[in-house]
Short mmCIF file of N, CA and C in Angstrom, two decimals:
data_model
loop_
_atom_site.label_atom_id
_atom_site.label_comp_id
_atom_site.label_asym_id
_atom_site.label_seq_id
_atom_site.Cartn_x
_atom_site.Cartn_y
_atom_site.Cartn_z
N UNK Y 1 0.75 -1.17 0.03
CA UNK Y 1 0.03 0.07 0.09
C UNK Y 1 1.00 1.16 0.06
N UNK Y 2 0.33 2.32 -0.43
CA UNK Y 2 1.13 3.62 -0.51
C UNK Y 2 1.41 4.03 0.88
N UNK Y 3 0.41 3.87 1.82
CA UNK Y 3 0.65 4.33 3.05
C UNK Y 3 1.92 3.47 3.85
N UNK Y 4 1.89 2.12 3.60
CA UNK Y 4 2.91 1.23 4.22
C UNK Y 4 4.25 1.85 3.47
N UNK Y 5 4.27 1.97 2.28
CA UNK Y 5 5.51 2.44 1.60
C UNK Y 5 5.95 3.88 2.13
N UNK Y 6 5.14 4.67 2.36
CA UNK Y 6 5.39 5.94 3.10
C UNK Y 6 6.13 5.74 4.46
N UNK Y 7 5.46 4.84 5.23
CA UNK Y 7 5.96 4.72 6.42
C UNK Y 7 7.63 4.06 6.33
N UNK Y 8 7.58 3.18 5.37
CA UNK Y 8 9.05 2.41 5.06
C UNK Y 8 9.88 3.44 4.74
N UNK Y 9 9.49 4.55 3.89
CA UNK Y 9 10.44 5.49 3.32
C UNK Y 9 10.95 6.43 4.41
N UNK Y 10 9.84 6.60 5.45
CA UNK Y 10 10.26 7.71 6.46
C UNK Y 10 10.83 7.10 7.75
N UNK Y 11 11.13 5.59 7.64
CA UNK Y 11 11.72 5.01 8.75
C UNK Y 11 10.80 4.51 9.94
N UNK Y 12 9.57 4.62 9.75
CA UNK Y 12 8.48 4.39 10.66
C UNK Y 12 8.06 2.93 10.48
N UNK Y 13 8.97 1.97 10.67
CA UNK Y 13 9.00 0.48 10.58
C UNK Y 13 7.61 -0.06 11.25
N UNK Y 14 7.43 0.33 12.62
CA UNK Y 14 6.33 -0.20 13.32
C UNK Y 14 5.17 0.18 12.80
N UNK Y 15 4.86 1.42 12.36
CA UNK Y 15 3.71 2.06 11.56
C UNK Y 15 3.57 1.28 10.30
N UNK Y 16 4.67 0.99 9.64
CA UNK Y 16 4.48 0.05 8.34
C UNK Y 16 4.13 -1.28 8.67
N UNK Y 17 4.61 -1.96 9.59
CA UNK Y 17 4.10 -3.40 9.91
C UNK Y 17 2.71 -3.29 10.34
N UNK Y 18 2.10 -2.38 11.10
CA UNK Y 18 0.71 -2.25 11.44
C UNK Y 18 -0.07 -2.28 10.10
N UNK Y 19 0.17 -1.36 9.32
CA UNK Y 19 -0.44 -1.15 8.23
C UNK Y 19 -0.42 -2.38 7.24
N UNK Y 20 0.67 -3.05 7.24
CA UNK Y 20 0.59 -4.48 6.38
C UNK Y 20 -0.25 -5.51 7.17
N UNK Y 21 -0.15 -5.45 8.47
CA UNK Y 21 -0.98 -6.43 9.00
C UNK Y 21 -2.32 -6.29 8.93
N UNK Y 22 -2.77 -5.14 8.49
CA UNK Y 22 -4.19 -4.89 8.11
C UNK Y 22 -4.28 -5.47 6.86
N UNK Y 23 -3.45 -5.55 5.96
CA UNK Y 23 -3.43 -5.89 4.45
C UNK Y 23 -3.47 -7.41 4.38
N UNK Y 24 -2.98 -8.05 5.40
CA UNK Y 24 -2.69 -9.36 5.40
C UNK Y 24 -4.07 -10.28 5.11
N UNK Y 25 -5.10 -9.86 5.25
CA UNK Y 25 -6.56 -10.60 5.09
C UNK Y 25 -7.10 -9.95 3.83
N UNK Y 26 -6.37 -9.06 3.10
CA UNK Y 26 -6.93 -8.50 1.84
C UNK Y 26 -6.58 -9.41 0.65
N UNK Y 27 -6.92 -8.93 -0.49
CA UNK Y 27 -6.77 -9.68 -1.65
C UNK Y 27 -6.21 -8.85 -2.64
N UNK Y 28 -5.60 -9.44 -3.83
CA UNK Y 28 -5.24 -8.71 -5.04
C UNK Y 28 -3.96 -7.85 -4.81
N UNK Y 29 -3.86 -6.82 -5.45
CA UNK Y 29 -2.57 -6.11 -5.43
C UNK Y 29 -2.27 -5.54 -4.06
N UNK Y 30 -3.18 -4.97 -3.32
CA UNK Y 30 -2.80 -4.63 -1.86
C UNK Y 30 -1.94 -5.79 -1.11
N UNK Y 31 -2.82 -6.92 -1.10
CA UNK Y 31 -1.87 -8.09 -0.63
C UNK Y 31 -0.55 -8.17 -1.05
N UNK Y 32 -0.32 -8.18 -2.24
CA UNK Y 32 0.88 -8.44 -3.07
C UNK Y 32 1.88 -7.15 -2.50
N UNK Y 33 1.41 -6.04 -2.56
CA UNK Y 33 2.37 -4.80 -2.24
C UNK Y 33 2.56 -5.04 -0.75
N UNK Y 34 1.85 -5.25 0.27
CA UNK Y 34 2.15 -5.55 1.64
C UNK Y 34 3.34 -6.56 1.61
N UNK Y 35 3.10 -7.69 1.20
CA UNK Y 35 4.12 -8.62 1.47
C UNK Y 35 5.39 -8.36 0.80
N UNK Y 36 5.36 -7.57 -0.58
CA UNK Y 36 6.53 -7.20 -1.25
C UNK Y 36 7.51 -6.12 -0.26
N UNK Y 37 6.52 -5.36 0.44
CA UNK Y 37 7.13 -4.33 1.36
C UNK Y 37 8.09 -4.87 2.48
N UNK Y 38 7.34 -6.00 2.81
CA UNK Y 38 7.97 -6.88 4.11
C UNK Y 38 9.28 -7.49 3.66
N UNK Y 39 9.09 -8.08 2.51
CA UNK Y 39 10.26 -8.68 1.97
C UNK Y 39 11.51 -7.70 1.65
N UNK Y 40 11.22 -6.65 1.05
CA UNK Y 40 12.29 -5.47 0.92
C UNK Y 40 12.92 -4.93 2.14
N UNK Y 41 11.88 -4.98 3.28
CA UNK Y 41 12.66 -4.45 4.42
C UNK Y 41 13.11 -5.59 5.31
N UNK Y 42 12.80 -6.89 4.90
CA UNK Y 42 13.49 -7.92 5.73
C UNK Y 42 12.75 -8.23 7.03
N UNK Y 43 11.54 -7.70 7.15
CA UNK Y 43 10.70 -7.78 8.39
C UNK Y 43 9.59 -8.76 8.20
N UNK Y 44 9.41 -9.52 9.18
CA UNK Y 44 8.32 -10.50 9.16
C UNK Y 44 8.15 -11.32 8.05
N UNK Y 45 9.32 -11.89 7.65
CA UNK Y 45 9.35 -12.62 6.44
C UNK Y 45 8.36 -13.96 6.64
N UNK Y 46 8.34 -14.72 7.57
CA UNK Y 46 7.12 -15.69 7.45
C UNK Y 46 5.74 -15.21 7.15
N UNK Y 47 5.46 -13.93 7.67
CA UNK Y 47 4.13 -13.43 7.18
C UNK Y 47 4.14 -13.13 5.83
N UNK Y 48 5.22 -12.46 5.42
CA UNK Y 48 5.34 -12.20 3.87
C UNK Y 48 5.04 -13.55 3.12
N UNK Y 49 5.65 -14.55 3.49
CA UNK Y 49 5.70 -15.68 2.68
C UNK Y 49 4.20 -16.24 2.77
N UNK Y 50 3.50 -16.11 3.83
CA UNK Y 50 2.05 -16.62 3.85
C UNK Y 50 1.42 -15.81 2.90
N UNK Y 51 1.47 -14.45 2.93
CA UNK Y 51 0.93 -13.54 2.18
C UNK Y 51 1.07 -13.74 0.75
N UNK Y 52 2.23 -14.07 0.26
CA UNK Y 52 2.53 -14.19 -1.01
C UNK Y 52 1.94 -15.52 -1.56
N UNK Y 53 1.96 -16.60 -0.74
CA UNK Y 53 1.23 -17.89 -1.15
C UNK Y 53 -0.22 -17.64 -1.24
N UNK Y 54 -0.86 -16.82 -0.50
CA UNK Y 54 -2.22 -16.72 -0.67
C UNK Y 54 -2.50 -15.92 -1.98
N UNK Y 55 -1.62 -14.85 -2.26
CA UNK Y 55 -1.61 -14.08 -3.51
C UNK Y 55 -1.56 -15.00 -4.63
N UNK Y 56 -0.77 -16.02 -4.62
CA UNK Y 56 -0.49 -16.83 -5.65
C UNK Y 56 -1.74 -17.67 -5.90
N UNK Y 57 -2.35 -18.29 -4.77
CA UNK Y 57 -3.40 -19.12 -4.70
C UNK Y 57 -4.84 -18.26 -5.47
N UNK Y 58 -4.68 -16.91 -5.21
CA UNK Y 58 -5.68 -16.03 -5.84
C UNK Y 58 -5.42 -16.05 -7.44
N UNK Y 59 -4.51 -16.32 -7.78
CA UNK Y 59 -4.19 -16.21 -9.29
C UNK Y 59 -3.54 -14.76 -9.82
N UNK Y 60 -3.12 -13.94 -8.76
CA UNK Y 60 -2.38 -12.84 -9.14
C UNK Y 60 -3.48 -11.83 -9.81
N UNK Y 61 -2.76 -10.56 -10.28
CA UNK Y 61 -3.49 -9.51 -10.75
C UNK Y 61 -2.48 -9.02 -12.03
N UNK Y 62 -3.19 -8.29 -13.05
CA UNK Y 62 -2.42 -7.72 -14.10
C UNK Y 62 -1.38 -6.77 -13.72
N UNK Y 63 -1.60 -6.03 -12.39
CA UNK Y 63 -0.45 -5.08 -11.87
C UNK Y 63 0.59 -5.87 -11.23
N UNK Y 64 0.35 -7.04 -10.73
CA UNK Y 64 1.41 -7.86 -10.23
C UNK Y 64 1.36 -9.37 -10.55
N UNK Y 65 1.78 -9.78 -11.64
CA UNK Y 65 1.60 -11.17 -12.11
C UNK Y 65 2.19 -12.02 -10.95
N UNK Y 66 1.62 -13.21 -11.23
CA UNK Y 66 2.11 -14.34 -10.34
C UNK Y 66 3.86 -14.55 -10.22
N UNK Y 67 4.57 -14.40 -11.64
CA UNK Y 67 5.54 -14.57 -11.56
C UNK Y 67 6.38 -13.75 -10.55
N UNK Y 68 5.99 -12.43 -10.38
CA UNK Y 68 6.42 -11.49 -9.57
C UNK Y 68 6.55 -12.13 -8.07
N UNK Y 69 5.36 -12.61 -7.79
CA UNK Y 69 5.17 -13.06 -6.53
C UNK Y 69 6.12 -14.20 -6.20
N UNK Y 70 6.41 -15.23 -7.10
CA UNK Y 70 7.37 -16.19 -6.91
C UNK Y 70 8.70 -15.52 -6.77
N UNK Y 71 9.05 -14.57 -7.52
CA UNK Y 71 10.27 -13.86 -7.34
C UNK Y 71 10.53 -13.28 -5.72
N UNK Y 72 9.37 -12.62 -5.36
CA UNK Y 72 9.41 -12.19 -4.02
C UNK Y 72 9.59 -13.11 -2.83
N UNK Y 73 8.93 -14.37 -3.27
CA UNK Y 73 8.94 -15.74 -2.36
C UNK Y 73 10.55 -15.99 -2.24
N UNK Y 74 11.19 -16.12 -3.48
CA UNK Y 74 12.58 -16.35 -3.70
C UNK Y 74 13.62 -15.54 -2.81
N UNK Y 75 13.12 -14.21 -2.87
CA UNK Y 75 14.04 -13.17 -2.16
C UNK Y 75 13.63 -13.36 -0.62
N UNK Y 76 12.43 -13.77 -0.23
CA UNK Y 76 12.18 -13.94 1.01
C UNK Y 76 12.97 -15.09 1.68
N UNK Y 77 12.86 -16.34 1.06
CA UNK Y 77 13.79 -17.36 1.58
C UNK Y 77 15.22 -17.06 1.30
N UNK Y 78 15.69 -16.33 0.51
CA UNK Y 78 17.04 -16.09 0.36
C UNK Y 78 17.43 -15.32 1.67
N UNK Y 79 16.68 -14.39 2.09
CA UNK Y 79 17.00 -13.52 3.23
C UNK Y 79 16.81 -14.65 4.45
N UNK Y 80 16.10 -15.48 4.50
CA UNK Y 80 15.96 -16.37 5.64
C UNK Y 80 17.10 -17.50 5.40
N UNK Y 81 17.87 -17.59 4.36
CA UNK Y 81 18.92 -18.29 4.44
C UNK Y 81 18.85 -19.83 3.70
N UNK Y 82 17.54 -19.79 3.15
CA UNK Y 82 17.17 -21.17 2.67
C UNK Y 82 17.32 -21.13 1.15
N UNK Y 83 18.54 -21.31 0.67
CA UNK Y 83 19.01 -21.23 -0.66
C UNK Y 83 18.29 -22.13 -1.57
N UNK Y 84 17.85 -23.34 -1.17
CA UNK Y 84 17.14 -24.22 -2.16
C UNK Y 84 15.73 -23.65 -2.39
N UNK Y 85 14.87 -23.23 -1.28
CA UNK Y 85 13.52 -22.85 -1.58
C UNK Y 85 13.62 -21.54 -2.27
N UNK Y 86 14.79 -20.59 -2.17
CA UNK Y 86 14.89 -19.44 -2.87
C UNK Y 86 15.07 -19.85 -4.49
N UNK Y 87 16.05 -20.87 -4.60
CA UNK Y 87 16.16 -21.09 -5.98
C UNK Y 87 15.03 -21.76 -6.85
N UNK Y 88 14.14 -22.49 -6.02
CA UNK Y 88 13.03 -23.27 -6.67
C UNK Y 88 11.95 -21.89 -6.86
N UNK Y 89 11.92 -21.03 -6.03
CA UNK Y 89 10.97 -20.04 -6.40
C UNK Y 89 11.51 -18.94 -7.53
N UNK Y 90 12.73 -18.85 -7.67
CA UNK Y 90 13.28 -18.07 -8.83
C UNK Y 90 12.88 -18.96 -10.19
N UNK Y 91 13.35 -20.30 -9.94
CA UNK Y 91 12.96 -21.19 -11.20
C UNK Y 91 11.53 -21.07 -11.57
N UNK Y 92 10.50 -21.04 -10.59
CA UNK Y 92 9.05 -21.02 -10.97
C UNK Y 92 8.79 -19.56 -11.45
N UNK Y 93 9.41 -18.54 -11.10
CA UNK Y 93 9.09 -17.16 -11.84
C UNK Y 93 9.72 -17.09 -13.31
N UNK Y 94 10.86 -17.94 -13.27
CA UNK Y 94 11.36 -17.99 -14.77
C UNK Y 94 10.41 -18.76 -15.76
N UNK Y 95 9.95 -19.80 -15.19
CA UNK Y 95 9.26 -20.82 -16.00
C UNK Y 95 7.95 -20.21 -16.50
N UNK Y 96 7.50 -19.21 -15.96
CA UNK Y 96 6.03 -18.57 -16.10
C UNK Y 96 6.62 -17.35 -17.14
N UNK Y 97 7.63 -16.66 -17.04
CA UNK Y 97 7.92 -15.36 -17.78
C UNK Y 97 9.47 -15.27 -17.66
N UNK Y 98 9.86 -14.50 -18.81
CA UNK Y 98 11.27 -14.14 -18.99
C UNK Y 98 11.53 -12.87 -18.10
N UNK Y 99 11.53 -13.04 -16.74
CA UNK Y 99 11.44 -12.08 -15.82
C UNK Y 99 13.04 -11.86 -15.46
N UNK Y 100 13.52 -10.82 -15.88
CA UNK Y 100 15.09 -10.62 -15.71
C UNK Y 100 15.55 -10.63 -14.41
N UNK Y 101 14.81 -9.91 -13.26
CA UNK Y 101 15.24 -10.08 -11.88
C UNK Y 101 15.34 -11.50 -11.45
N UNK Y 102 14.42 -12.23 -11.70
CA UNK Y 102 14.35 -13.68 -11.36
C UNK Y 102 15.36 -14.54 -11.90
N UNK Y 103 15.90 -14.33 -13.28
CA UNK Y 103 16.87 -14.92 -14.07
C UNK Y 103 18.21 -14.52 -13.50
N UNK Y 104 18.20 -13.37 -13.21
CA UNK Y 104 19.50 -12.73 -12.64
C UNK Y 104 19.77 -13.46 -11.22
N UNK Y 105 18.68 -13.62 -10.33
CA UNK Y 105 18.70 -14.06 -8.98
C UNK Y 105 19.06 -15.63 -9.03
N UNK Y 106 18.59 -16.27 -10.21
CA UNK Y 106 18.81 -17.71 -10.35
C UNK Y 106 20.23 -17.91 -10.72
N UNK Y 107 20.62 -17.02 -11.76
CA UNK Y 107 21.89 -17.20 -12.09
C UNK Y 107 23.01 -17.00 -11.04
N UNK Y 108 22.76 -16.11 -10.14
CA UNK Y 108 23.55 -15.66 -8.89
C UNK Y 108 23.66 -16.79 -8.03
N UNK Y 109 22.34 -17.64 -7.78
CA UNK Y 109 22.34 -18.73 -6.93
C UNK Y 109 22.97 -19.95 -7.34
N UNK Y 110 23.14 -19.97 -8.82
CA UNK Y 110 23.91 -20.94 -9.50
C UNK Y 110 25.37 -20.87 -9.29
N UNK Y 111 25.72 -19.52 -8.95
CA UNK Y 111 27.24 -19.30 -9.21
C UNK Y 111 27.75 -19.35 -7.59
N UNK Y 112 26.90 -19.59 -6.72
CA UNK Y 112 27.37 -19.60 -5.35
C UNK Y 112 27.67 -21.04 -4.84
#
C-alpha cells in the first residue's frame, strides 16, 4: 500500500508493519504490495511468505503477475538463508515469464 510505503521511506517501520498487518487479510494488489514491502525491508518474512502464497493461490493481478510473487518468495527465502527454496521460487518465476530479476537471481544462486 502507499501508506505502508510512506512509513517505510520515513523510517517508521512499526507503523509500516501495522499497516501491512491490516492488509494480510486483503486480496489482490494490496496483498502483494504489503508482502513485497515486508520482503524489501526484511521484516516479518514468515508473514510475507504466507501473504505471497495466498496471493498466488488467488491467481495474481495484471498489476502484479504471479511470477513476481514467486520472485518475491525467492527473495524472502534467500533472506531467511534457505537457498534451495529461494532457487525453486526463482525457477518458478522464470518458467512463467522471462523475468530478468528472477533470471539474474537464479544465475547468482547457481554461481554460489
